[in-house]
PDB file of C-alpha atoms in Angstrom:
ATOM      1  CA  UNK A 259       7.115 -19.624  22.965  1.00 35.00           C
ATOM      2  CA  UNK A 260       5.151 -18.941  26.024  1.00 37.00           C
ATOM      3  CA  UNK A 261       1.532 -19.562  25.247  1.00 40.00           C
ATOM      4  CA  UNK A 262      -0.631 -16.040  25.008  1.00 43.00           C
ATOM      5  CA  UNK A 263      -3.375 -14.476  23.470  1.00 44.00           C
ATOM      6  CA  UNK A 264      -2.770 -11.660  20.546  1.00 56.00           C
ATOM      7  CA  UNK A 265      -4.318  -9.136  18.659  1.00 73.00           C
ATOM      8  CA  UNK A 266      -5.733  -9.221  15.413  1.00 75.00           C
ATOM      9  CA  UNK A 267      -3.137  -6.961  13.774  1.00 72.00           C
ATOM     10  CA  UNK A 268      -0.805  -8.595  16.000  1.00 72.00           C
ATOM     11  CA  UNK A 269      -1.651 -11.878  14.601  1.00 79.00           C
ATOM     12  CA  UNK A 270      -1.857 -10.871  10.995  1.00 77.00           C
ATOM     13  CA  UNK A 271       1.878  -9.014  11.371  1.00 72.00           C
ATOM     14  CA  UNK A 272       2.836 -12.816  13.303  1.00 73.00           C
ATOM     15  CA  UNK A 273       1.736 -15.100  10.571  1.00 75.00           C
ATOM     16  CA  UNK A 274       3.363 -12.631   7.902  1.00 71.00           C
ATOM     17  CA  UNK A 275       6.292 -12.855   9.306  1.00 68.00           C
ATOM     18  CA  UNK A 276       6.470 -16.910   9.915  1.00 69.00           C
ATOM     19  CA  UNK A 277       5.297 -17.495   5.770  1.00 66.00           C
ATOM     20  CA  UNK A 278       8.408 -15.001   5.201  1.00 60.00           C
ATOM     21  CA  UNK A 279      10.833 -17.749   7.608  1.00 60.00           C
ATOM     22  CA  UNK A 280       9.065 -21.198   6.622  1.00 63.00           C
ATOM     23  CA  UNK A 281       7.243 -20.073   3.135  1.00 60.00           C
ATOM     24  CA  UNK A 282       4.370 -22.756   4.553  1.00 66.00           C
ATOM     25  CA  UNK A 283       2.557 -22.338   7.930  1.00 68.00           C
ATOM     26  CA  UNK A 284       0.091 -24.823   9.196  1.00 75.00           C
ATOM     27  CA  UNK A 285      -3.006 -23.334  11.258  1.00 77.00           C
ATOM     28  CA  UNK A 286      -3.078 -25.706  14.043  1.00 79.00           C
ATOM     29  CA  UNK A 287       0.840 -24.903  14.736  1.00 78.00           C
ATOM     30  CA  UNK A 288      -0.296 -21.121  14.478  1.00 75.00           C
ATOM     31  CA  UNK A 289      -3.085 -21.580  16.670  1.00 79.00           C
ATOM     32  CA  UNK A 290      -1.241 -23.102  19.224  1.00 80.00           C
ATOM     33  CA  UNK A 291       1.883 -20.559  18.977  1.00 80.00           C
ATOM     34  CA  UNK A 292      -0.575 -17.982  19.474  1.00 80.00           C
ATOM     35  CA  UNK A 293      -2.944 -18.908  22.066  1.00 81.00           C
ATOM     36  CA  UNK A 294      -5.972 -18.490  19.728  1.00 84.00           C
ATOM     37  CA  UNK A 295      -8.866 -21.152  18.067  1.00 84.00           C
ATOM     38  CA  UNK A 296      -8.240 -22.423  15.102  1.00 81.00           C
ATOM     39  CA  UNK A 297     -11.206 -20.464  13.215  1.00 83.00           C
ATOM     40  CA  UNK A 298      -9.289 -17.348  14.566  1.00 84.00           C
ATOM     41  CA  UNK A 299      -6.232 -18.201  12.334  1.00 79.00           C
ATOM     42  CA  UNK A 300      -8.516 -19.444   9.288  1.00 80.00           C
ATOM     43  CA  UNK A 301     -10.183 -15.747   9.473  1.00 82.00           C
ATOM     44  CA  UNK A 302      -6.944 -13.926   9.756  1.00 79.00           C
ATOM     45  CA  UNK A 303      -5.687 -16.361   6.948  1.00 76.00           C
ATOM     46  CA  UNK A 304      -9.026 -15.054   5.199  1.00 75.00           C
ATOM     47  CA  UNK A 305      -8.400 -11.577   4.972  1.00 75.00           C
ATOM     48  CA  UNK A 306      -4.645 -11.685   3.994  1.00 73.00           C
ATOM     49  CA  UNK A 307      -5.639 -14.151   1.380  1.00 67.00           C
ATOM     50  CA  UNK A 308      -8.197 -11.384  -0.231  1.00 61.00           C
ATOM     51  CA  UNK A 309      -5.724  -8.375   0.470  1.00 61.00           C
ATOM     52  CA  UNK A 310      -3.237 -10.615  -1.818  1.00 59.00           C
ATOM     53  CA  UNK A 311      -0.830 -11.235   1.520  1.00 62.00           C
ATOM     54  CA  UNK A 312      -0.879 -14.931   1.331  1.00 63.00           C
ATOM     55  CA  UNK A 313      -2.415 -17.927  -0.659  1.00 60.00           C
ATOM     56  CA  UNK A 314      -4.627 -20.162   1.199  1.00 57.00           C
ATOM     57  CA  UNK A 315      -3.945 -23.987   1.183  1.00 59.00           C
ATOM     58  CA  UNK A 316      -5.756 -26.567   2.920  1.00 57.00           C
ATOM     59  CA  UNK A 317      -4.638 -26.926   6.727  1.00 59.00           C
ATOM     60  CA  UNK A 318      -2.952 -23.332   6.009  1.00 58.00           C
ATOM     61  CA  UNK A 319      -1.043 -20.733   4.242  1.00 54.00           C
ATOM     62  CA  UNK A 320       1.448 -20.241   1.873  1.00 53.00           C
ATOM     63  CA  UNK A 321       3.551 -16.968   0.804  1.00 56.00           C
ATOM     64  CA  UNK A 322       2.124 -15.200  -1.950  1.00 57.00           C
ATOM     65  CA  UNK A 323       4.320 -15.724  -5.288  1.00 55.00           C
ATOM     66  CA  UNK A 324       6.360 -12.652  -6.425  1.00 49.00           C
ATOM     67  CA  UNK A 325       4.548 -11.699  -9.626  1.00 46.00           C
ATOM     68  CA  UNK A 326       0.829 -12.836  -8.249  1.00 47.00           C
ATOM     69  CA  UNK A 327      -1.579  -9.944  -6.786  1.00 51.00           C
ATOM     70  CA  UNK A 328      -5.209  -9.633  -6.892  1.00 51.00           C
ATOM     71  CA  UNK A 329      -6.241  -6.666  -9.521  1.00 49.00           C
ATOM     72  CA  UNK A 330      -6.711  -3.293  -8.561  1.00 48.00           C
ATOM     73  CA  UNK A 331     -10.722  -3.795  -8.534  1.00 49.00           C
ATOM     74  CA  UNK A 332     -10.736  -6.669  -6.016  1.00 48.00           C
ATOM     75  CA  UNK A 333      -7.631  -4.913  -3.795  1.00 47.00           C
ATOM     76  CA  UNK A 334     -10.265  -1.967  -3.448  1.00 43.00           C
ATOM     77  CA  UNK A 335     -12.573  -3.608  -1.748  1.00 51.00           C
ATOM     78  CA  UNK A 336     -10.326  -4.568   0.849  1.00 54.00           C
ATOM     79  CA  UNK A 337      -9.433  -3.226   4.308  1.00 64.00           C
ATOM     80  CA  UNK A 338     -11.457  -0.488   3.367  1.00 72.00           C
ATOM     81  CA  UNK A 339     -11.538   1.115   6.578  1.00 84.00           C
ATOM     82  CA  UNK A 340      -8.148   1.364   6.821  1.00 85.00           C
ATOM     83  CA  UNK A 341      -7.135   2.614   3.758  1.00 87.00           C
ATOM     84  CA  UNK A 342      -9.966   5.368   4.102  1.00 90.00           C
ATOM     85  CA  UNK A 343      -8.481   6.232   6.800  1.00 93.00           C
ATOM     86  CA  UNK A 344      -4.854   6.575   5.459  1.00 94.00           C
ATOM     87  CA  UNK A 345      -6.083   8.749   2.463  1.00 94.00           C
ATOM     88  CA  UNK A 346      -7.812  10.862   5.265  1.00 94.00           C
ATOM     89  CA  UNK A 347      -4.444  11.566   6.692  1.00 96.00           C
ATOM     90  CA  UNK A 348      -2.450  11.432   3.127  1.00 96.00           C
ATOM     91  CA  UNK A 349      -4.915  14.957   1.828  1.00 96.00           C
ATOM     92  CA  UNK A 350      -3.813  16.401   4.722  1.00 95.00           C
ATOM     93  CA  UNK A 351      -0.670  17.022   2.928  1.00 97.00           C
ATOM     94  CA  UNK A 352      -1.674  18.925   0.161  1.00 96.00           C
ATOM     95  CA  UNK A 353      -2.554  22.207  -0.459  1.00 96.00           C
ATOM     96  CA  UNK A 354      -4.555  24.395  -2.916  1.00 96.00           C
ATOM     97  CA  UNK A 355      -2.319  25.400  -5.496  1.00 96.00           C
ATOM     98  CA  UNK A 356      -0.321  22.240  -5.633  1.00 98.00           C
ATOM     99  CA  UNK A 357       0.488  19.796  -8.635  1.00 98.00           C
ATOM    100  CA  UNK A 358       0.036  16.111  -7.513  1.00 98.00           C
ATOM    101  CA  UNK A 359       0.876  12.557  -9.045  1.00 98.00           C
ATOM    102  CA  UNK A 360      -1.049  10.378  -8.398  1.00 98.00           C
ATOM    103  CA  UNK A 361      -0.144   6.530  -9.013  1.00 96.00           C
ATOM    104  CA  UNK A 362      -2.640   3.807  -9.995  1.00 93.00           C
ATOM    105  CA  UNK A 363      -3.951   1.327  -7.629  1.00 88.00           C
ATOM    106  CA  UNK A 364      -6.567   0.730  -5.229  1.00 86.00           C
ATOM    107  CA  UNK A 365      -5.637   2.711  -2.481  1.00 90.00           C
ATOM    108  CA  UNK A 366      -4.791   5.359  -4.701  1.00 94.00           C
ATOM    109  CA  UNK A 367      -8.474   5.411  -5.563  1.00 93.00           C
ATOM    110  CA  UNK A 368      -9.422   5.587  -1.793  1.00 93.00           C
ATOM    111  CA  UNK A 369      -7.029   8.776  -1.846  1.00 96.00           C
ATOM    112  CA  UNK A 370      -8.119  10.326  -4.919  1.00 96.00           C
ATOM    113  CA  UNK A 371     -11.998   9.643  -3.688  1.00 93.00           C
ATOM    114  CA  UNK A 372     -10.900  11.757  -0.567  1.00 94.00           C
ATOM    115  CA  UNK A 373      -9.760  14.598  -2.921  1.00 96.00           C
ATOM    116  CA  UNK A 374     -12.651  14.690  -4.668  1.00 95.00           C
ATOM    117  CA  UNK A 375     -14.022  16.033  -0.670  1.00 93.00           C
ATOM    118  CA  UNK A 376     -11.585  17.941   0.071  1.00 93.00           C
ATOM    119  CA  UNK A 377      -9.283  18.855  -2.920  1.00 93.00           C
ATOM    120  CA  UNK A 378      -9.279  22.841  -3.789  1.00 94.00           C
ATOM    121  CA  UNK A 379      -7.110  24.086  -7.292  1.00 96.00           C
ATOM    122  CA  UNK A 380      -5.079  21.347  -7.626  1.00 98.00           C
ATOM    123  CA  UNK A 381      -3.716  20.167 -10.975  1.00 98.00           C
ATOM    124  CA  UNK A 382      -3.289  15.995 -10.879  1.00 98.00           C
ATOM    125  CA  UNK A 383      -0.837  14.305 -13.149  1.00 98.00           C
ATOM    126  CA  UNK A 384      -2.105  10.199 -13.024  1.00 98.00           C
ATOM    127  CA  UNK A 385      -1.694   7.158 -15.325  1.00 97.00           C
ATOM    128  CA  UNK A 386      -5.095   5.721 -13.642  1.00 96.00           C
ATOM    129  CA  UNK A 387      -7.742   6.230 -16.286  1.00 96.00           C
ATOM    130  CA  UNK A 388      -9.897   5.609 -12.994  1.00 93.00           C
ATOM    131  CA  UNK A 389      -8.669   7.964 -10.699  1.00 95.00           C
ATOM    132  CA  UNK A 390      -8.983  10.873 -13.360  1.00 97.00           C
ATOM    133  CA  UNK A 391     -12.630  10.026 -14.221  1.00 95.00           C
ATOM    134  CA  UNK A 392     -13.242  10.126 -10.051  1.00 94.00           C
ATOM    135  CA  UNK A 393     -10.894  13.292  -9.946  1.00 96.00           C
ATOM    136  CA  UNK A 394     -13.271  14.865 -12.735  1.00 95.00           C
ATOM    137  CA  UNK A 395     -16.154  15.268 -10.479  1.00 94.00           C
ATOM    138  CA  UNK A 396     -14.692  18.081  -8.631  1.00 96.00           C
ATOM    139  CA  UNK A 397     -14.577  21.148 -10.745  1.00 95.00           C
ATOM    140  CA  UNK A 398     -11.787  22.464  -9.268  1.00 96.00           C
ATOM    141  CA  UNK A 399      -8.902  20.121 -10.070  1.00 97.00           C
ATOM    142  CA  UNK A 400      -7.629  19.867 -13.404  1.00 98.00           C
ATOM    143  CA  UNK A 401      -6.927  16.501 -14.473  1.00 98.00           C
ATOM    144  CA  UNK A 402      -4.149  15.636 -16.431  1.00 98.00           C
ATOM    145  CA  UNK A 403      -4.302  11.506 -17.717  1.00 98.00           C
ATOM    146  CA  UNK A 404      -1.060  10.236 -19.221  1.00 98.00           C
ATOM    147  CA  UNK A 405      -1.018   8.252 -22.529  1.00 97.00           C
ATOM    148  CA  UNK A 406       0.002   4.774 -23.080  1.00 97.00           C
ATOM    149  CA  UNK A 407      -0.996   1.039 -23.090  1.00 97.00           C
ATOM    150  CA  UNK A 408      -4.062   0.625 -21.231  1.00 95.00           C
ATOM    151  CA  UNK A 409      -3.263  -2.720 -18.957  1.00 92.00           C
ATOM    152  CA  UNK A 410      -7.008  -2.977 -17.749  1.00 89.00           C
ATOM    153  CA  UNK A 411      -6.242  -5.607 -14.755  1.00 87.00           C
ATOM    154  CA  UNK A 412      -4.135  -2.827 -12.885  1.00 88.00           C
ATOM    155  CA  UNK A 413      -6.413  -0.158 -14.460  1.00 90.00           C
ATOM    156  CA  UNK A 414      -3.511   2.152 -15.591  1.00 95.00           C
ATOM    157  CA  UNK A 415      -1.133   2.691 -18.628  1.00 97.00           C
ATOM    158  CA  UNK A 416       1.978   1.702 -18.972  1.00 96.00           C
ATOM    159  CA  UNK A 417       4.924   1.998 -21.670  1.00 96.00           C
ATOM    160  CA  UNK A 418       7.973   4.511 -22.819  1.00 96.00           C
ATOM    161  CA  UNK A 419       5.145   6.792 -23.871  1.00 97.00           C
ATOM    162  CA  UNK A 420       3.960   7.067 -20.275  1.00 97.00           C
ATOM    163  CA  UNK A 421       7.246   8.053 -18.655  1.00 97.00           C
ATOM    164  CA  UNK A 422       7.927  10.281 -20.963  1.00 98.00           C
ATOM    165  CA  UNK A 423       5.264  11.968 -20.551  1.00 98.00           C
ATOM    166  CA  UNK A 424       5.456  12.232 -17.211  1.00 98.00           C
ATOM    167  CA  UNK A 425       9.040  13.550 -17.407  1.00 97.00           C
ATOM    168  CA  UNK A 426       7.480  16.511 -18.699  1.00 97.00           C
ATOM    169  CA  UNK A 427       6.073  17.583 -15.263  1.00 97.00           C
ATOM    170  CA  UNK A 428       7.013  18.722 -11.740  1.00 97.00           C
ATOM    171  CA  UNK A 429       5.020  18.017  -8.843  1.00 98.00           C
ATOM    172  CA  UNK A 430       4.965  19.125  -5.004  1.00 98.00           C
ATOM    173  CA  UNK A 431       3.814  15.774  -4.291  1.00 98.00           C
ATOM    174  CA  UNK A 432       3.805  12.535  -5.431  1.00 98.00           C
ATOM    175  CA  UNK A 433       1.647   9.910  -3.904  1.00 98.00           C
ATOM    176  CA  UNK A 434       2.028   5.834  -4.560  1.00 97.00           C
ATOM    177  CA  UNK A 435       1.063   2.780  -3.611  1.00 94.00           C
ATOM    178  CA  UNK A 436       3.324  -0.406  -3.908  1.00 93.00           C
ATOM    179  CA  UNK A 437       2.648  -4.264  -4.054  1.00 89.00           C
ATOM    180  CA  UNK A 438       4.774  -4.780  -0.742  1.00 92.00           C
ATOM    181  CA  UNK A 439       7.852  -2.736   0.652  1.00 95.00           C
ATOM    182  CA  UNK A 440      11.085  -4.226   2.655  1.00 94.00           C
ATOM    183  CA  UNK A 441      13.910  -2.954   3.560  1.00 95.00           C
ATOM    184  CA  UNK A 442      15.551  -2.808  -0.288  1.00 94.00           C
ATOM    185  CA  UNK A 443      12.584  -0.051  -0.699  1.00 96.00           C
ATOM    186  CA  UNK A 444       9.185  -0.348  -2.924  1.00 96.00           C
ATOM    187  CA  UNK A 445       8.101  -3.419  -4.743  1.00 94.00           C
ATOM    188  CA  UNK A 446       6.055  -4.301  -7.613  1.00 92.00           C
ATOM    189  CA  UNK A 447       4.886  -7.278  -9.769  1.00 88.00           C
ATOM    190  CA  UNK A 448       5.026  -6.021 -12.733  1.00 90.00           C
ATOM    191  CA  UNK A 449       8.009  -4.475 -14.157  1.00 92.00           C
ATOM    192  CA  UNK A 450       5.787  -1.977 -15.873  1.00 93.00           C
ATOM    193  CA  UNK A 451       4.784  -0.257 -12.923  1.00 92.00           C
ATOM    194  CA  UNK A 452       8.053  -0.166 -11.172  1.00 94.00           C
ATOM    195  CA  UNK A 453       9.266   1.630 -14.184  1.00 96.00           C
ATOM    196  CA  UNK A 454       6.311   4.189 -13.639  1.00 96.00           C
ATOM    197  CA  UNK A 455       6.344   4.689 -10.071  1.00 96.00           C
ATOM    198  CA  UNK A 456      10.473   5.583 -10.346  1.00 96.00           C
ATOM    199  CA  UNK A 457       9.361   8.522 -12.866  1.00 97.00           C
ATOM    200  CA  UNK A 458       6.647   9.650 -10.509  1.00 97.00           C
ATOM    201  CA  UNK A 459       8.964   9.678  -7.664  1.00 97.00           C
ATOM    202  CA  UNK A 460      11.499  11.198  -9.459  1.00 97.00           C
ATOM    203  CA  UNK A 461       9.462  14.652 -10.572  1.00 97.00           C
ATOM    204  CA  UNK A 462       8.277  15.227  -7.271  1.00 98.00           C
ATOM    205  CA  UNK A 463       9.841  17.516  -4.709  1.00 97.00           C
ATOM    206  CA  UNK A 464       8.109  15.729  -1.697  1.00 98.00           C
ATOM    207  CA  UNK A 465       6.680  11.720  -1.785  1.00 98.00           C
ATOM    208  CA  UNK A 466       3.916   9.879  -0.024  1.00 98.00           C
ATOM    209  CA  UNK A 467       3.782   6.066  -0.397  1.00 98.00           C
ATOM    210  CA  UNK A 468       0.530   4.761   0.777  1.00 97.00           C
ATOM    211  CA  UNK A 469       0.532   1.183   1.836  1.00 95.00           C
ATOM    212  CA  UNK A 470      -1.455  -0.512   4.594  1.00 91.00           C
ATOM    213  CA  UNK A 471       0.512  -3.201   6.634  1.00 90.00           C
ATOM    214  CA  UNK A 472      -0.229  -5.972   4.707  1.00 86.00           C
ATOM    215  CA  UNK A 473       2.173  -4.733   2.382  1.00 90.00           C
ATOM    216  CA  UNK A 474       4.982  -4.891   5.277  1.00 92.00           C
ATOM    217  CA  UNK A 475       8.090  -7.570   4.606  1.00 90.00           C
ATOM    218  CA  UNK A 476       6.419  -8.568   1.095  1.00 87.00           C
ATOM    219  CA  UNK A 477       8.990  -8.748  -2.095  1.00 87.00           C
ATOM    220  CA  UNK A 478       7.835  -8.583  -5.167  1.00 85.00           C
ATOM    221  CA  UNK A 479       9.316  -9.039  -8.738  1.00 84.00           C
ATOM    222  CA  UNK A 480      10.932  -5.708  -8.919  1.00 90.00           C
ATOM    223  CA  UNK A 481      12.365  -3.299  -7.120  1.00 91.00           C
ATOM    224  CA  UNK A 482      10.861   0.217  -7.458  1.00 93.00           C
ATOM    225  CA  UNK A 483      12.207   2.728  -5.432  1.00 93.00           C
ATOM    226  CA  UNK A 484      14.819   2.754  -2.372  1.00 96.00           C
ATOM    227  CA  UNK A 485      13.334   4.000   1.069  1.00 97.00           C
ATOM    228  CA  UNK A 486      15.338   6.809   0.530  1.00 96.00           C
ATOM    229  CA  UNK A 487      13.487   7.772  -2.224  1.00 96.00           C
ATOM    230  CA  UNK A 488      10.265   8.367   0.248  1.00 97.00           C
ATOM    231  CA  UNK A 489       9.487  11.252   2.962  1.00 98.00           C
ATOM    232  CA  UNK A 490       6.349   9.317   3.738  1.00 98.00           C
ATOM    233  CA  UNK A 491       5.071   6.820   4.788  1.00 98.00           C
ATOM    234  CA  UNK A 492       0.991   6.431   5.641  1.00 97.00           C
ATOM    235  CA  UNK A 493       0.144   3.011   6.685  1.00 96.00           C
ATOM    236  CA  UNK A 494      -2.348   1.897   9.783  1.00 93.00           C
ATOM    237  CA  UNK A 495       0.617  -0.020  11.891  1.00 92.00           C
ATOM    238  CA  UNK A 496       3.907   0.626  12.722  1.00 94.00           C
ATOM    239  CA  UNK A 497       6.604  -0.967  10.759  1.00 94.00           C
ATOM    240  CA  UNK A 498       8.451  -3.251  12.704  1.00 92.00           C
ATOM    241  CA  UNK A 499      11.864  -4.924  12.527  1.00 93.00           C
ATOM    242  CA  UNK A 500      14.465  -4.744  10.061  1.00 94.00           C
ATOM    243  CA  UNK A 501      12.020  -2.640   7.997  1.00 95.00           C
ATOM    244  CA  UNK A 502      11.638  -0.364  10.701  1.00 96.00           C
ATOM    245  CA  UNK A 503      14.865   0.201  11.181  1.00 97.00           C
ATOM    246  CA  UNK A 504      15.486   0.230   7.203  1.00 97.00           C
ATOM    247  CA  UNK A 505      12.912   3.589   7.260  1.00 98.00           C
ATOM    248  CA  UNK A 506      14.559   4.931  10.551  1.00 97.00           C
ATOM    249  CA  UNK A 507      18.066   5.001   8.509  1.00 97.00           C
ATOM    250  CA  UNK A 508      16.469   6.642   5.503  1.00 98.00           C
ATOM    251  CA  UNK A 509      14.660   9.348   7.117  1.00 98.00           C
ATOM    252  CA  UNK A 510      11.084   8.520   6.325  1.00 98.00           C
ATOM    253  CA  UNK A 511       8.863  10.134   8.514  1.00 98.00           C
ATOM    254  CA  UNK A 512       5.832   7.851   9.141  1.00 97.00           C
ATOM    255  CA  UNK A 513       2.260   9.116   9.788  1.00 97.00           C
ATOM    256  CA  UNK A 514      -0.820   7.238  11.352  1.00 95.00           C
ATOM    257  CA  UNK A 515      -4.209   7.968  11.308  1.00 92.00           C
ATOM    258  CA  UNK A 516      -4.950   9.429  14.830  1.00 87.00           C
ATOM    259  CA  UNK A 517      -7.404   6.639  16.237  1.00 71.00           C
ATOM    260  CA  UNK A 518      -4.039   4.657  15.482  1.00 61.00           C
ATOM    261  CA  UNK A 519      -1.053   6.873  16.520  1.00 52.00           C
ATOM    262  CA  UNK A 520       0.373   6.243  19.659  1.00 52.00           C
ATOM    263  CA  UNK A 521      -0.603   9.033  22.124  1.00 46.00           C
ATOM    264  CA  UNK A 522       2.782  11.043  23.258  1.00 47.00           C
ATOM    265  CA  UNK A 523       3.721  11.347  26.811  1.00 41.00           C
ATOM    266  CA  UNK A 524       3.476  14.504  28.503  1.00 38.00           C
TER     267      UNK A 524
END
């Protein structure tokens, strides 16, 4: 490979894909490939390690085991910036009057802090004993918090008795995250969740996943929803690849925030 300078999110998408080829990169091979120091690729090993993308080693990187992810406290406090600026965009999208789901997770929380701005009459449907105490503080959306076993590292219940009670709702729009999302659609870790998310996305009418590009080309334990499943997409990168192409066939419109979005020729 011809010898050249890259981006940061450039960078981070490069070494992603590599761990996903090889499973073990070595940072002076990266480096190298790249056209960048060697402390470059240690901090861009950095922050995919915290956002739960890869697992440090020493001299490099290795991919991040299905089933492992930081919990939803940590993952909040990570690429903040960015996933502010997706749930920006993702309130955009709903409108007084509307019923929302809301998954658990961390950017979920971003999202739901957002609504707690902007949000006017809504009613919110969420198995996120955290999001509904942050929903709470604006007087005008009702919260509605699902029962069920309380699984405090994910900060969200789980269980039959959470899908069905979620089966006893329809939304205009149901918003998730996801642990990572290829082209077989949205993953998760835990089996739990993936059986969550499908009843979320499947009382909806329209549905938002939320996932920053970190989350781009990363399997998980279980499968939780096909792309087709999705209208949207919010993430801060374009998808690339196979998975772009994957999102392309199954009609998912993807949205940017607008510092991000490419501009459109005249």
């Amino acid at each position: 490979m011809r010898r050249r300078t890259t981006k940061k999110t450039d960078r981070q998408q490069r070494i992603l894909q590599e761990l996903r080829a090889n499973t073990a990169i070595r940072i002076s091979e990266l480096a190298k490939e790249l056209g960048v120091s060697g402390e470059t690729i240690r901090r861009d090993l950095a922050e995919l390690g915290e956002a739960g993308a890869v697992n440090r080693t020493y001299g490099g990187a290795v991919a991040r085991p299905f089933g492992a992810e930081p919990n939803w406290n940590e993952r909040h406090n990570l690429m903040r910036e960015e996933r502010q600026q997706m749930a920006k965009v993702a309130v955009g999208l709903a409108s007084p009057g509307d019923v929302l789901m809301l998954e658990s997770g961390s950017t979920m929380l971003h999202l739901a802090q957002q609504l707690v701005v902007t949000g006017k009459d809504l009613t919110v449907v969420t198995p996120s004993p955290n999001i509904a105490i942050a929903l709470a503080q604006n007087p005008s959306i009702t919260v509605i918090l699902c029962p069920g076993t309380l699984n405090a590292r994910e900060g969200t219940v789980l269980g039959p008795e959470t899908v069905a009670f979620l089966e006893q709702f329809n939304a205009n729009l149901a918003f998730v995250g996801s642990s990572g999302i290829t082209a077989d659609g949205l993953n998760e870790t835990l089996t739990g969740m993936a059986i969550v998310k499908r009843a979320i996305l499947a009382r909806a009418r329209r549905r938002v996943a939320l996932l920053d590009h970190t989350k781009f080309d990363q399997p998980s334990l279980a499968v939780a929803g096909a792309l087709r499943d999705l209208n949207v997409l919010v993430t801060d990168q374009m998808p690339q690849g196979d998975l772009a192409a994957a999102l392309n066939r199954a009609g998912v419109q993807i949205m940017l925030p607008p510092a991000i979005a490419p501009v459109q020729a005249a």
